Tab-separated table of C-alpha atoms in Angstrom:
chain	number	residue	atom	x	y	z
A	3	UNK	CA	-9.140	-21.646	20.823
A	4	UNK	CA	-9.928	-19.408	24.238
A	5	UNK	CA	-6.874	-18.135	25.726
A	6	UNK	CA	-6.008	-20.598	28.373
A	7	UNK	CA	-7.744	-23.271	26.512
A	8	UNK	CA	-7.008	-26.074	23.521
A	9	UNK	CA	-5.143	-24.514	20.955
A	10	UNK	CA	-2.956	-27.176	20.025
A	11	UNK	CA	-1.914	-27.234	16.486
A	12	UNK	CA	-2.102	-23.754	15.985
A	13	UNK	CA	0.589	-20.975	15.209
A	14	UNK	CA	1.250	-17.338	13.568
A	15	UNK	CA	4.146	-18.883	11.390
A	16	UNK	CA	5.647	-15.046	11.259
A	17	UNK	CA	9.362	-16.582	9.931
A	18	UNK	CA	8.070	-15.503	6.373
A	19	UNK	CA	9.742	-12.354	7.344
A	20	UNK	CA	9.752	-9.281	9.070
A	21	UNK	CA	7.547	-6.988	6.778
A	22	UNK	CA	4.815	-9.377	7.143
A	23	UNK	CA	4.729	-9.472	11.016
A	24	UNK	CA	4.764	-5.599	10.614
A	25	UNK	CA	2.157	-5.534	8.763
A	26	UNK	CA	-0.434	-8.273	10.830
A	27	UNK	CA	0.862	-6.010	13.775
A	28	UNK	CA	-0.900	-2.849	12.161
A	29	UNK	CA	-3.386	-4.100	10.102
A	30	UNK	CA	-6.606	-2.317	10.945
A	31	UNK	CA	-9.648	-4.080	9.386
A	32	UNK	CA	-13.087	-2.041	8.549
A	33	UNK	CA	-16.756	-3.709	8.737
A	34	UNK	CA	-19.949	-1.850	8.051
A	35	UNK	CA	-20.405	-1.224	11.687
A	36	UNK	CA	-16.281	-2.067	13.876
A	37	UNK	CA	-13.404	-1.954	13.194
A	38	UNK	CA	-10.778	-4.359	14.471
A	39	UNK	CA	-7.494	-3.309	15.123
A	40	UNK	CA	-4.380	-4.608	17.072
A	41	UNK	CA	-5.117	-4.895	20.751
A	42	UNK	CA	-3.296	-2.241	22.443
A	43	UNK	CA	-2.215	-1.795	26.209
A	44	UNK	CA	-4.759	0.990	25.934
A	45	UNK	CA	-7.858	-1.423	25.445
A	46	UNK	CA	-6.598	-3.800	28.128
A	47	UNK	CA	-8.947	-1.738	30.587
A	48	UNK	CA	-12.009	-1.907	28.731
A	49	UNK	CA	-11.215	-5.728	26.967
A	50	UNK	CA	-10.094	-6.949	30.962
A	51	UNK	CA	-13.776	-5.237	32.397
A	52	UNK	CA	-15.559	-6.730	29.443
A	53	UNK	CA	-14.217	-9.961	30.225
A	54	UNK	CA	-14.841	-9.689	33.526
A	55	UNK	CA	-18.935	-9.800	32.931
A	56	UNK	CA	-21.045	-12.297	34.244
A	57	UNK	CA	-22.163	-13.311	30.272
A	58	UNK	CA	-18.882	-13.719	29.432
A	59	UNK	CA	-17.173	-14.595	32.094
A	60	UNK	CA	-19.349	-18.386	31.990
A	61	UNK	CA	-17.832	-18.544	28.333
A	62	UNK	CA	-13.936	-17.228	29.081
A	63	UNK	CA	-13.374	-17.692	32.132
A	64	UNK	CA	-11.871	-15.451	34.726
A	65	UNK	CA	-10.417	-12.737	33.640
A	66	UNK	CA	-7.762	-13.092	36.902
A	67	UNK	CA	-7.293	-16.367	35.741
A	68	UNK	CA	-4.591	-14.521	33.403
A	69	UNK	CA	-3.000	-11.572	34.246
A	70	UNK	CA	-0.971	-11.197	31.170
A	71	UNK	CA	-4.203	-12.143	29.074
A	72	UNK	CA	-4.274	-10.971	26.017
A	73	UNK	CA	-0.247	-10.963	25.927
A	74	UNK	CA	-0.191	-14.499	27.112
A	75	UNK	CA	-0.866	-16.821	23.728
A	76	UNK	CA	1.903	-15.618	21.402
A	77	UNK	CA	-0.136	-18.659	19.047
A	78	UNK	CA	-3.017	-15.636	18.196
A	79	UNK	CA	-3.183	-12.957	16.407
A	80	UNK	CA	-6.006	-10.857	18.948
A	81	UNK	CA	-7.881	-7.759	17.761
A	82	UNK	CA	-10.133	-5.232	19.453
A	83	UNK	CA	-13.708	-4.528	18.210
A	84	UNK	CA	-14.153	-1.127	18.274
A	85	UNK	CA	-17.665	0.630	17.647
A	86	UNK	CA	-16.646	4.110	16.195
A	87	UNK	CA	-13.872	4.987	19.507
A	88	UNK	CA	-15.600	2.840	21.945
A	89	UNK	CA	-14.579	-0.631	22.522
A	90	UNK	CA	-17.076	-3.565	22.007
A	91	UNK	CA	-15.008	-6.569	22.197
A	92	UNK	CA	-12.358	-8.826	21.444
A	93	UNK	CA	-11.516	-11.428	18.423
A	94	UNK	CA	-8.326	-13.895	17.989
A	95	UNK	CA	-7.613	-16.040	15.589
A	96	UNK	CA	-4.667	-19.193	14.840
A	97	UNK	CA	-3.764	-20.504	11.894
A	98	UNK	CA	-2.975	-24.179	11.188
A	99	UNK	CA	0.125	-23.820	8.701
A	100	UNK	CA	-0.004	-27.590	7.054
A	101	UNK	CA	-0.089	-27.477	3.846
A	102	UNK	CA	-2.168	-30.187	3.992
A	103	UNK	CA	-4.893	-28.981	6.854
A	104	UNK	CA	-4.413	-24.976	6.111
A	105	UNK	CA	-7.087	-23.525	8.148
A	106	UNK	CA	-7.285	-20.679	10.491
A	107	UNK	CA	-10.119	-20.580	13.908
A	108	UNK	CA	-11.689	-17.778	14.670
A	109	UNK	CA	-12.979	-17.016	18.977
A	110	UNK	CA	-14.515	-13.788	19.990
A	111	UNK	CA	-16.853	-11.718	23.030
A	112	UNK	CA	-18.616	-8.659	22.897
A	113	UNK	CA	-20.158	-6.869	25.401
A	114	UNK	CA	-22.982	-7.990	26.763
A	115	UNK	CA	-24.350	-3.667	26.431
A	116	UNK	CA	-23.656	-4.454	22.804
A	117	UNK	CA	-25.573	-7.475	21.770
A	118	UNK	CA	-28.776	-7.249	19.589
A	119	UNK	CA	-27.005	-4.014	17.137
A	120	UNK	CA	-25.608	-6.764	14.514
A	121	UNK	CA	-22.095	-6.573	16.084
A	122	UNK	CA	-21.611	-9.463	16.296
A	123	UNK	CA	-22.239	-10.862	12.508
A	124	UNK	CA	-20.356	-7.947	11.500
A	125	UNK	CA	-17.266	-8.650	13.253
A	126	UNK	CA	-17.014	-12.069	12.460
A	127	UNK	CA	-18.088	-11.469	8.361
A	128	UNK	CA	-14.720	-8.637	8.668
A	129	UNK	CA	-12.302	-11.123	10.361
A	130	UNK	CA	-13.424	-13.794	7.849
A	131	UNK	CA	-12.996	-11.615	4.945
A	132	UNK	CA	-9.765	-11.091	6.394
A	133	UNK	CA	-8.623	-14.654	6.820
A	134	UNK	CA	-9.887	-15.784	3.665
A	135	UNK	CA	-8.966	-12.852	1.455
A	136	UNK	CA	-6.152	-11.226	2.760
A	137	UNK	CA	-4.291	-14.448	4.730
A	138	UNK	CA	-5.099	-17.179	1.921
A	139	UNK	CA	-7.199	-19.599	4.093
A	140	UNK	CA	-9.921	-21.647	2.296
A	141	UNK	CA	-11.734	-22.743	5.396
A	142	UNK	CA	-12.186	-21.579	8.796
A	143	UNK	CA	-13.593	-23.199	12.269
A	144	UNK	CA	-15.003	-21.500	15.110
A	145	UNK	CA	-16.279	-23.808	18.153
A	146	UNK	CA	-19.515	-21.931	20.286
A	147	UNK	CA	-20.599	-23.880	23.191
A	148	UNK	CA	-23.640	-26.036	22.362
A	149	UNK	CA	-25.658	-23.973	24.138
A	150	UNK	CA	-24.610	-20.501	23.482
A	151	UNK	CA	-27.423	-20.245	20.975
A	152	UNK	CA	-26.839	-16.422	20.268
A	153	UNK	CA	-23.251	-17.234	19.068
A	154	UNK	CA	-24.345	-20.027	16.903
A	155	UNK	CA	-26.869	-18.026	15.124
A	156	UNK	CA	-24.366	-15.414	14.294
A	157	UNK	CA	-21.952	-17.777	13.217
A	158	UNK	CA	-25.213	-18.776	10.974
A	159	UNK	CA	-25.179	-15.398	9.668
A	160	UNK	CA	-21.705	-15.533	8.278
A	161	UNK	CA	-22.190	-18.559	6.622
A	162	UNK	CA	-20.552	-21.347	9.280
A	163	UNK	CA	-22.328	-24.235	9.225
A	164	UNK	CA	-22.225	-27.026	11.642
A	165	UNK	CA	-20.199	-29.731	11.190
A	166	UNK	CA	-20.787	-31.819	14.706
A	167	UNK	CA	-20.879	-32.288	18.535
A	168	UNK	CA	-17.476	-32.454	20.597
A	169	UNK	CA	-18.385	-33.941	23.694
A	170	UNK	CA	-16.791	-33.194	26.600
A	171	UNK	CA	-14.844	-30.863	24.532
A	172	UNK	CA	-14.324	-27.629	27.040
A	173	UNK	CA	-13.631	-27.388	30.915
A	174	UNK	CA	-16.221	-25.423	32.310
A	175	UNK	CA	-15.600	-22.229	33.732
A	176	UNK	CA	-15.444	-23.157	37.695
A	177	UNK	CA	-13.504	-26.212	36.843
A	178	UNK	CA	-15.436	-28.695	37.780
A	179	UNK	CA	-17.045	-30.526	34.846
A	180	UNK	CA	-16.655	-30.480	31.139
A	181	UNK	CA	-19.243	-29.291	28.390
A	182	UNK	CA	-19.840	-29.955	24.718
A	183	UNK	CA	-18.815	-27.470	22.117
A	184	UNK	CA	-19.901	-27.548	18.123
A	185	UNK	CA	-18.176	-27.564	15.762
A	186	UNK	CA	-18.684	-24.929	12.975
A	187	UNK	CA	-16.879	-24.359	9.887
A	188	UNK	CA	-17.067	-22.211	6.631
A	189	UNK	CA	-15.186	-22.359	3.345
A	190	UNK	CA	-14.514	-19.303	1.236
A	191	UNK	CA	-17.680	-20.245	-1.232
A	192	UNK	CA	-19.695	-20.153	1.865
A	193	UNK	CA	-19.193	-17.016	3.377
A	194	UNK	CA	-22.121	-14.597	2.965
């Protein structure tokens, strides 16, 4: 569900009340290592710098392709990943509100310089708790590229399970082809 990618079917249904909107826009989520806080203009330079790194850009595409990112997709809730006061990454979610299929989808990236320290696992676990306990979802999905071994290990550590490979799922960032995605899901009782 990366920004600029497939977001069909997902929406943040703010129609419930203005109070809900205000609460969600000011929600700060605390993990063991990270704090997830709604993206502000002050975070944007650091987030765009991280997204512009070769490793993140290979998965998310060029930040130059989306001059209004991360504010370009009103169907997602966007959070900055902080370690103390240092911007370490970005996490977003979208929600399917149809009661027959209600669930949330998550995407994230972290600064490659911060990899290997547990920030990814803490980010995913913190967001999963929020979506399951605060937002009332029973199921979450995430869709890494099949060759993104580090992300897949991170998601499994939190309790996500492999559902299956989605062939030709996402356009390559160079626009010349397609690559496979791995659909993973987590039920509330799977969260570790």
